[in-house]
CSV table of C-alpha atoms and ligand atoms in Angstrom, one decimal:
chain,number,residue,atom,x,y,z
A,1,MET,CA,123.7,251.6,46.9
A,2,ASP,CA,127.1,249.9,46.2
A,3,LYS,CA,129.1,247.9,48.7
A,4,PHE,CA,132.8,247.1,49.0
A,5,VAL,CA,134.0,243.6,49.4
A,6,ILE,CA,137.4,243.5,51.1
A,7,ARG,CA,139.5,240.4,51.6
A,8,GLY,CA,141.8,241.6,54.4
A,9,GLY,CA,145.4,240.9,55.1
A,10,ASN,CA,147.3,242.4,52.2
A,11,LYS,CA,150.1,244.9,53.1
A,12,LEU,CA,149.7,248.1,51.2
A,13,GLU,CA,152.7,249.1,49.1
A,14,GLY,CA,153.4,251.7,46.5
A,15,GLU,CA,152.7,255.3,45.7
A,16,VAL,CA,149.4,257.3,45.3
A,17,THR,CA,148.5,260.9,44.6
A,18,ILE,CA,146.3,262.7,47.0
A,19,SER,CA,143.2,264.5,45.6
A,20,GLY,CA,142.0,268.0,46.3
A,21,ALA,CA,140.4,268.7,49.7
A,22,LYS,CA,136.6,268.2,49.9
A,23,ASN,CA,136.1,270.8,52.6
A,24,ALA,CA,138.2,273.4,50.7
A,25,THR,CA,136.3,272.9,47.5
A,26,LEU,CA,132.9,273.1,49.3
A,27,ALA,CA,133.8,276.6,50.5
A,28,LEU,CA,135.5,277.8,47.2
A,29,MET,CA,132.6,276.9,45.0
A,30,PRO,CA,130.0,279.1,46.8
A,31,ALA,CA,132.6,281.9,47.0
A,32,THR,CA,132.2,282.3,43.2
A,33,LEU,CA,128.7,283.7,43.8
A,34,LEU,CA,130.3,286.9,45.1
A,35,ALA,CA,131.2,288.3,41.7
A,36,PRO,CA,130.1,287.7,38.1
A,37,GLY,CA,132.6,286.1,35.7
A,38,ASN,CA,134.5,282.9,34.8
A,39,TYR,CA,136.3,280.9,37.4
A,40,SER,CA,138.6,277.9,37.2
A,41,LEU,CA,138.9,275.7,40.3
A,42,TYR,CA,141.9,273.4,39.7
A,43,ASN,CA,142.5,270.2,41.6
A,44,THR,CA,138.8,269.8,42.4
A,45,PRO,CA,138.1,266.3,43.6
A,46,GLU,CA,135.4,264.2,41.9
A,47,LEU,CA,133.1,263.6,44.8
A,48,ASN,CA,129.4,263.3,45.3
A,49,ASP,CA,129.5,266.3,47.6
A,50,VAL,CA,131.0,268.4,44.9
A,51,TYR,CA,128.3,267.2,42.5
A,52,THR,CA,125.7,268.2,45.1
A,53,MET,CA,127.2,271.7,45.4
A,54,MET,CA,127.3,271.9,41.6
A,55,LYS,CA,123.6,271.0,41.4
A,56,LEU,CA,122.8,273.7,44.0
A,57,LEU,CA,124.9,276.3,42.2
A,58,THR,CA,123.3,275.4,38.8
A,59,HIS,CA,119.9,275.8,40.4
A,60,LEU,CA,120.9,279.4,41.3
A,61,GLY,CA,121.9,280.0,37.7
A,62,VAL,CA,125.7,279.2,37.7
A,63,ALA,CA,127.0,277.5,34.6
A,64,ALA,CA,129.3,274.6,35.5
A,65,GLU,CA,131.6,272.3,33.5
A,66,PHE,CA,133.6,269.7,35.4
A,67,ARG,CA,136.3,267.5,33.7
A,68,ASP,CA,139.6,266.0,34.8
A,69,ASN,CA,139.5,267.7,38.2
A,70,LEU,CA,139.1,271.2,36.6
A,71,LEU,CA,135.8,272.8,37.6
A,72,LYS,CA,134.9,275.8,35.5
A,73,LEU,CA,132.1,278.0,36.8
A,74,ASN,CA,130.4,281.1,35.3
A,75,THR,CA,128.4,283.3,37.6
A,76,ASP,CA,127.1,286.0,35.2
A,77,ASN,CA,123.5,284.9,35.3
A,78,ILE,CA,122.4,284.2,38.8
A,79,ILE,CA,118.6,283.8,38.6
A,80,SER,CA,117.7,282.7,42.2
A,81,GLN,CA,118.8,283.3,45.8
A,82,ASP,CA,116.9,280.3,47.0
A,83,ALA,CA,118.7,277.1,48.2
A,84,PRO,CA,115.8,274.6,48.5
A,85,TYR,CA,115.6,271.7,51.0
A,86,GLU,CA,116.1,269.1,48.4
A,87,HIS,CA,119.7,270.3,47.9
A,88,VAL,CA,120.5,271.3,51.5
A,89,LYS,CA,119.2,268.1,53.1
A,90,LYS,CA,121.8,266.1,51.1
A,91,MET,CA,124.8,268.2,52.4
A,92,ARG,CA,125.1,270.6,55.3
A,93,ALA,CA,127.9,272.5,53.5
A,94,SER,CA,125.1,273.9,51.3
A,95,VAL,CA,124.6,276.6,54.0
A,96,TYR,CA,127.8,278.2,52.6
A,97,VAL,CA,125.7,279.9,49.9
A,98,LEU,CA,124.0,282.0,52.6
A,99,GLY,CA,126.8,284.6,53.2
A,100,PRO,CA,127.7,285.2,49.5
A,101,LEU,CA,124.1,285.4,48.3
A,102,LEU,CA,123.2,287.8,51.0
A,103,ALA,CA,126.3,289.9,50.5
A,104,ARG,CA,125.9,290.2,46.7
A,105,PHE,CA,122.1,290.3,46.2
A,106,GLY,CA,120.8,291.5,49.6
A,107,LEU,CA,118.6,288.4,49.9
A,108,ALA,CA,119.1,284.7,50.6
A,109,LYS,CA,116.6,282.0,51.3
A,110,VAL,CA,118.4,278.9,52.5
A,111,SER,CA,116.8,275.7,53.9
A,112,LEU,CA,117.9,275.0,57.5
A,113,PRO,CA,120.3,272.0,57.3
A,114,GLY,CA,118.6,270.0,60.2
A,115,GLY,CA,120.3,267.3,62.1
A,116,CYS,CA,123.2,265.1,61.2
A,117,SER,CA,123.6,261.3,61.6
A,118,TRP,CA,125.8,261.8,64.7
A,119,GLY,CA,123.9,264.6,66.5
A,120,PRO,CA,123.1,268.3,66.4
A,121,ARG,CA,125.2,270.6,64.3
A,122,PRO,CA,123.9,274.1,65.0
A,123,ILE,CA,124.4,277.1,62.7
A,124,ASN,CA,123.7,279.8,65.4
A,125,LEU,CA,127.1,281.3,64.9
A,126,HIS,CA,126.5,281.9,61.2
A,127,LEU,CA,123.2,283.6,61.9
A,128,GLU,CA,124.3,285.7,64.9
A,129,GLY,CA,127.3,286.9,62.9
A,130,LEU,CA,125.1,287.9,59.9
A,131,LYS,CA,122.7,289.7,62.2
A,132,LYS,CA,125.6,291.7,63.7
A,133,MET,CA,126.3,292.8,60.2
A,134,GLY,CA,122.8,294.2,59.8
A,135,ALA,CA,121.0,291.2,58.3
A,136,ASP,CA,117.3,290.8,59.1
A,137,ILE,CA,116.9,287.1,59.6
A,138,GLU,CA,113.7,285.2,59.9
A,139,LEU,CA,113.2,281.4,60.3
A,140,SER,CA,110.1,280.3,58.6
A,141,GLY,CA,108.8,277.0,57.1
A,142,GLY,CA,112.2,275.4,57.6
A,143,TYR,CA,114.0,278.2,55.8
A,144,ILE,CA,116.4,280.9,56.8
A,145,ILE,CA,115.3,284.1,55.1
A,146,ALA,CA,118.0,286.7,55.3
A,147,LYS,CA,117.7,290.2,54.0
A,148,SER,CA,119.9,293.3,54.0
A,149,PRO,CA,120.2,296.0,51.3
A,150,ARG,CA,123.9,296.2,52.2
A,151,LEU,CA,125.6,294.5,55.1
A,152,HIS,CA,127.8,296.6,57.2
A,153,GLY,CA,131.1,295.7,58.8
A,154,SER,CA,131.1,294.5,62.4
A,155,LYS,CA,133.3,292.9,65.1
A,156,ILE,CA,132.3,289.3,65.3
A,157,SER,CA,133.7,287.2,68.1
A,158,PHE,CA,133.1,283.4,68.1
A,159,ASP,CA,132.9,281.5,71.4
A,160,ILE,CA,133.7,278.3,69.5
A,161,SER,CA,136.1,278.0,66.6
A,162,SER,CA,133.9,277.1,63.6
A,163,VAL,CA,135.0,276.3,60.1
A,164,GLY,CA,131.6,276.9,58.5
A,165,ALA,CA,130.8,280.1,60.5
A,166,THR,CA,134.2,281.6,59.7
A,167,GLY,CA,133.7,280.8,56.0
A,168,ASN,CA,130.2,282.2,55.8
A,169,ILE,CA,130.9,285.4,57.7
A,170,LEU,CA,134.1,286.0,55.8
A,171,MET,CA,132.3,285.7,52.5
A,172,ALA,CA,129.7,288.1,53.7
A,173,ALA,CA,132.2,290.6,55.2
A,174,VAL,CA,134.3,291.0,52.0
A,175,LEU,CA,131.4,292.8,50.3
A,176,ALA,CA,130.0,294.6,53.4
A,177,LYS,CA,130.3,298.3,53.8
A,178,GLY,CA,133.2,299.2,56.1
A,179,GLU,CA,135.5,297.1,58.3
A,180,SER,CA,134.9,293.8,60.0
A,181,SER,CA,136.9,291.6,62.3
A,182,ILE,CA,136.5,288.0,63.1
A,183,ILE,CA,137.9,287.0,66.5
A,184,ASN,CA,138.6,283.3,67.1
A,185,ALA,CA,138.3,282.6,63.4
A,186,ALA,CA,139.0,279.0,62.3
A,187,ILE,CA,142.5,278.5,61.0
A,188,GLU,CA,141.9,275.2,59.2
A,189,PRO,CA,143.9,275.0,56.0
A,190,GLU,CA,140.6,274.9,54.0
A,191,ILE,CA,139.7,278.3,55.4
A,192,ILE,CA,143.1,279.6,54.5
A,193,ASN,CA,142.5,278.3,50.9
A,194,LEU,CA,139.3,280.3,50.9
A,195,VAL,CA,141.0,283.5,52.2
A,196,CYS,CA,143.6,283.2,49.4
A,197,PHE,CA,140.8,282.8,46.8
A,198,LEU,CA,138.9,285.8,48.2
A,199,GLU,CA,142.1,287.9,48.1
A,200,LYS,CA,142.6,286.9,44.5
A,201,MET,CA,139.1,288.1,43.8
A,202,GLY,CA,140.0,291.5,45.2
A,203,ALA,CA,139.0,291.1,48.9
A,204,ARG,CA,141.1,293.0,51.5
A,205,ILE,CA,141.8,290.6,54.3
A,206,GLU,CA,144.5,290.9,57.0
A,207,GLY,CA,145.6,288.2,59.5
A,208,ILE,CA,145.7,285.3,57.1
A,209,GLY,CA,146.5,282.1,59.0
A,210,THR,CA,145.7,283.6,62.4
A,211,PRO,CA,142.5,283.5,64.5
A,212,ASN,CA,142.0,287.2,64.1
A,213,LEU,CA,140.9,288.3,60.6
A,214,HIS,CA,140.5,291.9,59.7
A,215,ILE,CA,138.4,292.6,56.6
A,216,GLU,CA,137.9,295.9,54.8
A,217,GLY,CA,134.8,295.5,52.7
A,218,VAL,CA,134.9,296.5,49.0
A,219,ASP,CA,132.1,297.5,46.6
A,220,GLU,CA,132.7,294.7,44.2
A,221,LEU,CA,134.9,291.7,43.5
A,222,LYS,CA,136.1,290.1,40.3
A,223,SER,CA,136.4,286.5,39.2
A,224,ALA,CA,139.6,284.5,39.7
A,225,ASP,CA,141.2,281.1,39.6
A,226,ILE,CA,142.4,278.9,42.4
A,227,ASP,CA,144.2,275.6,43.2
A,228,THR,CA,142.4,273.5,45.8
A,229,ILE,CA,144.7,272.3,48.5
A,230,PRO,CA,145.3,268.6,49.0
A,231,ASP,CA,143.0,266.6,51.2
A,232,ARG,CA,144.6,266.1,54.6
A,233,ILE,CA,141.9,263.7,55.7
A,234,GLU,CA,142.2,261.5,52.6
A,235,ALA,CA,146.0,261.5,53.2
A,236,GLY,CA,145.6,260.6,56.9
A,237,THR,CA,143.2,257.8,56.0
A,238,ILE,CA,145.6,256.2,53.5
A,239,LEU,CA,148.5,256.6,55.9
A,240,ILE,CA,146.5,254.6,58.5
A,241,ALA,CA,145.7,252.0,55.8
A,242,ALA,CA,149.4,251.5,55.4
A,243,ALA,CA,150.0,251.5,59.1
A,244,ILE,CA,147.2,249.0,59.9
A,245,THR,CA,148.4,246.6,57.2
A,246,ARG,CA,152.0,247.0,58.1
A,247,GLY,CA,152.8,248.3,54.7
A,248,LYS,CA,155.0,250.9,53.1
A,249,VAL,CA,153.4,253.7,51.1
A,250,LYS,CA,154.4,257.1,49.6
A,251,LEU,CA,151.8,259.8,49.2
A,252,ASN,CA,152.4,262.5,46.5
A,253,ASN,CA,150.8,265.9,46.2
A,254,ILE,CA,150.5,266.4,49.9
A,255,LYS,CA,152.1,268.9,52.3
A,256,ALA,CA,153.1,267.5,55.7
A,257,GLU,CA,152.3,270.8,57.4
A,258,LEU,CA,148.6,270.1,56.7
A,259,LEU,CA,148.6,267.0,59.0
A,260,LEU,CA,151.5,267.2,61.5
A,261,SER,CA,149.3,266.1,64.4
A,262,ILE,CA,148.4,262.9,62.5
A,263,LEU,CA,152.0,262.2,61.5
A,264,ASN,CA,153.2,262.7,65.0
A,265,LYS,CA,150.6,260.2,66.4
A,266,LEU,CA,151.5,257.7,63.6
A,267,GLU,CA,155.2,257.9,64.6
A,268,ASN,CA,154.4,257.3,68.2
A,269,SER,CA,152.3,254.3,67.3
A,270,GLY,CA,155.4,252.7,65.8
A,271,CYS,CA,155.7,253.7,62.1
A,272,ASN,CA,158.7,255.4,60.5
A,273,LEU,CA,157.9,258.5,58.5
A,274,ILE,CA,159.7,260.7,56.1
A,275,TYR,CA,157.9,263.9,55.2
A,276,ASN,CA,158.1,267.4,53.7
A,277,ASN,CA,155.9,269.7,51.8
A,278,GLU,CA,155.8,267.5,48.6
A,279,TYR,CA,155.4,264.0,49.8
A,280,ILE,CA,155.0,261.7,52.8
A,281,GLU,CA,156.4,258.2,53.1
A,282,ILE,CA,155.2,255.8,55.8
A,283,ASP,CA,157.0,252.6,56.7
A,284,GLY,CA,154.8,250.4,58.9
A,285,VAL,CA,156.5,247.1,58.2
A,286,ASN,CA,157.7,246.7,61.8
A,287,ASN,CA,154.8,248.5,63.3
A,288,ASN,CA,154.0,247.4,66.8
A,289,ILE,CA,150.8,249.5,66.9
A,290,ASN,CA,151.5,251.1,70.3
A,291,PRO,CA,148.3,252.3,72.0
A,292,ILE,CA,148.2,256.0,71.5
A,293,ASP,CA,145.5,258.3,72.9
A,294,VAL,CA,144.1,261.1,70.8
A,295,THR,CA,141.9,264.0,71.7
A,296,THR,CA,140.4,265.9,68.7
A,297,SER,CA,140.6,269.7,68.6
A,298,ALA,CA,140.6,272.5,66.0
A,299,PHE,CA,143.6,272.8,63.6
A,300,PRO,CA,146.5,272.3,64.2
A,301,GLY,CA,145.2,269.6,66.6
A,302,PHE,CA,144.1,266.1,65.8
A,303,PRO,CA,141.0,266.5,63.4
A,304,THR,CA,137.6,265.1,64.4
A,305,ASP,CA,137.5,263.9,60.7
A,306,MET,CA,140.2,261.3,61.6
A,307,GLN,CA,138.8,260.2,64.9
A,308,ALA,CA,136.9,257.2,63.5
A,309,GLN,CA,139.9,256.0,61.4
A,310,TRP,CA,142.2,256.3,64.5
A,311,THR,CA,139.7,254.2,66.5
A,312,ALA,CA,139.8,251.5,63.9
A,313,TYR,CA,143.6,251.5,64.0
A,314,MET,CA,143.7,251.4,67.8
A,315,ALA,CA,141.4,248.4,67.7
A,316,LEU,CA,144.5,246.4,66.8
A,317,ALA,CA,146.9,248.1,69.1
A,318,SER,CA,149.1,246.3,71.7
A,319,GLY,CA,147.2,247.8,74.7
A,320,VAL,CA,144.5,250.1,75.8
A,321,SER,CA,144.0,253.6,74.3
A,322,THR,CA,141.4,256.4,74.6
A,323,VAL,CA,140.0,258.4,71.7
A,324,THR,CA,138.2,261.6,72.8
A,325,ASP,CA,136.2,263.8,70.5
A,326,THR,CA,135.8,267.4,71.8
A,327,ILE,CA,134.3,268.7,68.6
A,328,TYR,CA,131.4,266.3,68.1
A,329,LEU,CA,130.6,264.6,71.3
A,330,ASP,CA,128.4,261.9,69.8
A,331,ARG,CA,130.5,261.0,66.7
A,332,PHE,CA,130.8,257.3,67.5
A,333,LYS,CA,128.4,255.5,65.1
A,334,HIS,CA,131.3,253.5,63.8
A,335,VAL,CA,131.9,251.8,67.2
A,336,PRO,CA,129.0,249.2,67.1
A,337,GLU,CA,130.1,248.3,63.5
A,338,LEU,CA,133.8,247.9,64.5
A,339,GLN,CA,132.5,245.7,67.3
A,340,ARG,CA,130.9,243.4,64.7
A,341,LEU,CA,134.5,242.9,63.3
A,342,GLY,CA,135.7,241.9,66.8
A,343,ALA,CA,136.9,245.2,68.2
A,344,SER,CA,136.7,245.7,71.9
A,345,ILE,CA,135.5,249.3,72.5
A,346,THR,CA,133.4,250.9,75.1
A,347,ILE,CA,132.0,254.4,75.0
A,348,ASN,CA,132.2,256.7,78.0
A,349,GLU,CA,130.6,260.1,77.3
A,350,ASN,CA,132.7,261.5,74.4
A,351,SER,CA,135.5,259.0,74.6
A,352,ALA,CA,136.0,255.6,73.1
A,353,ILE,CA,138.1,253.3,75.3
A,354,ILE,CA,139.7,250.8,73.0
A,355,LYS,CA,141.3,247.5,74.2
A,356,GLY,CA,143.5,246.4,71.4
A,357,VAL,CA,142.7,242.8,70.1
A,358,LYS,CA,145.1,240.5,68.3
A,359,LYS,CA,142.9,240.2,65.2
A,360,LEU,CA,139.7,241.4,63.7
A,361,MET,CA,137.5,239.0,61.7
A,362,GLY,CA,135.6,239.9,58.5
A,363,ALA,CA,131.9,240.5,58.7
A,364,LYS,CA,129.1,242.6,57.0
A,365,VAL,CA,129.1,246.1,58.4
A,366,MET,CA,127.0,249.2,57.6
A,367,SER,CA,128.3,252.6,56.7
A,368,THR,CA,126.5,255.4,58.6
A,369,ASP,CA,128.5,258.4,57.6
A,370,LEU,CA,131.5,259.4,55.7
A,371,ARG,CA,134.4,259.0,58.2
A,372,ALA,CA,132.6,256.1,60.0
A,373,SER,CA,132.7,254.3,56.6
A,374,ALA,CA,136.4,255.0,56.2
A,375,SER,CA,137.1,253.4,59.5
A,376,LEU,CA,135.2,250.3,58.5
A,377,VAL,CA,137.2,250.0,55.3
A,378,LEU,CA,140.5,250.4,57.3
A,379,ALA,CA,139.4,247.7,59.7
A,380,GLY,CA,138.4,245.4,56.8
A,381,LEU,CA,141.8,245.8,55.2
A,382,ALA,CA,143.4,244.4,58.3
A,383,ALA,CA,140.7,241.9,59.3
A,384,GLN,CA,141.0,238.2,58.6
A,385,GLY,CA,138.6,236.9,56.0
A,386,THR,CA,136.0,238.9,54.0
A,387,THR,CA,134.4,242.2,55.1
A,388,GLU,CA,131.5,243.7,53.3
A,389,VAL,CA,131.0,247.4,53.8
A,390,LEU,CA,127.5,248.3,52.9
A,391,ARG,CA,126.1,251.7,51.7
A,392,VAL,CA,129.4,253.1,50.5
A,393,TYR,CA,127.6,256.1,49.0
A,394,HIS,CA,128.7,257.7,52.2
A,395,LEU,CA,132.3,257.2,51.2
A,396,ASP,CA,131.7,258.5,47.7
A,397,ARG,CA,130.6,261.8,49.2
A,398,GLY,CA,134.2,262.5,50.4
A,399,TYR,CA,136.8,260.2,48.9
A,400,GLN,CA,137.6,260.2,45.2
A,401,ARG,CA,137.4,256.6,44.2
A,402,ILE,CA,139.2,255.4,47.3
A,403,GLU,CA,138.8,251.7,46.3
A,404,GLU,CA,140.9,252.3,43.2
A,405,LYS,CA,143.7,254.0,45.2
A,406,LEU,CA,143.7,251.2,47.7
A,407,LYS,CA,143.6,248.5,45.0
A,408,PHE,CA,146.5,250.2,43.3
A,409,LEU,CA,148.4,249.9,46.6
A,410,GLY,CA,147.7,246.1,46.7
A,411,ALA,CA,144.5,245.9,48.7
A,412,ASP,CA,142.0,243.2,47.7
A,413,ILE,CA,138.9,245.4,47.5
A,414,GLU,CA,136.1,245.6,45.0
A,415,ARG,CA,133.0,247.7,44.5
A,416,VAL,CA,129.9,245.7,43.9
A,417,GLU,CA,127.1,247.7,42.3
A,418,GLY,CA,123.6,247.1,43.4
A,419,LYS,CA,120.4,248.4,44.8
A,420,GLU,CA,119.8,246.0,47.7
A,421,PHE,CA,122.9,246.7,49.9
B,1,EPU,N1,129.1,275.0,66.1
B,1,EPU,C1,128.2,275.6,66.8
B,1,EPU,N2,127.5,276.6,66.2
B,1,EPU,C2,127.7,277.0,64.9
B,1,EPU,C3,128.7,276.3,64.2
B,1,EPU,C4,129.4,275.3,64.8
B,1,EPU,O1,128.0,275.4,68.0
B,1,EPU,O2,127.0,277.9,64.4
B,1,EPU,C5,129.9,273.9,66.8
B,1,EPU,C6,129.7,272.5,66.2
B,1,EPU,O3,128.6,271.9,66.7
B,1,EPU,C7,131.0,271.9,66.5
B,1,EPU,C8,132.1,273.0,66.4
B,1,EPU,O4,131.3,274.2,66.5
B,1,EPU,O5,131.0,271.4,67.8
B,1,EPU,C9,132.9,273.0,65.1
B,1,EPU,O6,132.0,272.9,64.0
B,1,EPU,P1,132.3,273.6,62.6
B,1,EPU,O7,131.4,274.7,62.4
B,1,EPU,O8,133.8,273.9,62.6
B,1,EPU,O9,132.0,272.5,61.6
B,1,EPU,P2,131.4,272.6,60.1
B,1,EPU,O10,131.9,273.8,59.5
B,1,EPU,O11,130.0,272.3,60.1
B,1,EPU,C10,133.5,271.5,59.0
B,1,EPU,C11,133.7,270.3,58.1
B,1,EPU,C12,133.5,269.0,58.9
B,1,EPU,C13,134.4,269.0,60.1
B,1,EPU,C14,134.2,270.2,60.9
B,1,EPU,C15,135.2,270.3,62.1
B,1,EPU,C16,133.1,271.2,56.0
B,1,EPU,C17,132.2,271.2,54.8
B,1,EPU,N3,132.8,270.4,57.0
B,1,EPU,O12,132.1,271.4,59.4
B,1,EPU,O13,133.8,268.0,58.0
B,1,EPU,O14,134.1,267.8,60.8
B,1,EPU,O15,134.4,271.4,60.1
B,1,EPU,O16,136.5,270.3,61.6
B,1,EPU,O17,134.1,271.9,56.0
B,1,EPU,C18,133.8,265.7,57.2
B,1,EPU,O18,134.5,266.1,56.2
B,1,EPU,O19,133.5,264.5,57.4
B,1,EPU,C19,133.2,266.7,58.0
B,1,EPU,C20,132.1,266.5,58.8
């Protein structure tokens, strides 16, 4: 369990390249189960969650080779339809194998993902959708056991926009018999990346980029290659690192259209930005850190995955702001840790009310989940003195060597390897 030691105060300056999106890769990888053959997934980020998904796919019989952000998979010899607890407990996105295994093999046994560090994250929409497509689903011994000789097309209407349920149902529907529609489908860029991949594999999908997808099931698909889109959350996190240290940074390999809601909020907070669909430049040198409220919502709204980072940023604002999470009502594990650094934050239901302070002071803080850890790193970059962020394995799940990128931009941050942290 490594830790980061950060001596705060350095302004970030320079250029970095954004890696591929975690949440896109985690949907693209299981989609390869839908058809035998060779796949190349370009721009795959080197993350622990990707290695976890690789282990799960390897357990199912997939052959995998991963080097220099190119992930090669071969799905000719699938030997199991069983995703065991030991894999799924490490990462909820493992449940993505359910739709493709069931659609191609008529059987899937997938461990129930269980709770998450910040509260319940149900998968009822995944299961109800598959049932509507004719799957026989039984919950037994902590497992979802899903069976159907051949799924049939259906109209599936989601009450809530869900990234995971849209991905799972989509992967099931492309091989189902007949036509399906998904109403209120998620339109997150990572889902669009998946739709593009499925189309390259021969799937027939209409309505790409809209909340109404229409799918005409086919008898079989073929293997294909795909470029993973850039990670909008990594980009947003590094932009806040520049803004909070009053630095000036250019991000390459990023499309502004992926994160306009974040860019807009950063501009309102007092940063100057130049952006297009190749790069984003942020100039926070004269940043006043105006207090700016955010409320998370599904894409294209402000992402819940940036809520903790924005809270850390607003901890140093010149006034009071409110950050409300409407996607995950309890996602505030970072708040007590930010308070240890001197932040003045109170929680009221699903909102954090943040009274900006003049300075944060370094301390030892504990990572509790991926984005919470990112917020602690951001606070540490701006705090006076030394901050130790313990248990950074959470960060390694979703950021490709973030400390190297930050160090390259001038941050005083180092990873200390060890067991005791
Ligand atoms: N929901 C249900 N029932 C379901 C599914 C979802 O009630 O069957 C609810 C959730 O509880 C939540 C809302 O619907 O309130 C949206 O959840 P969603 O299903 O969209 O989340 P997810 O697919 O489990 C993905 C990302 C998360 C990200 C959310 C929201 C992946 C692998 N994970 O999760 O990413 O927070 O969408 O955008 O794509 C992260 O990267 O740190 C992360 C947690």
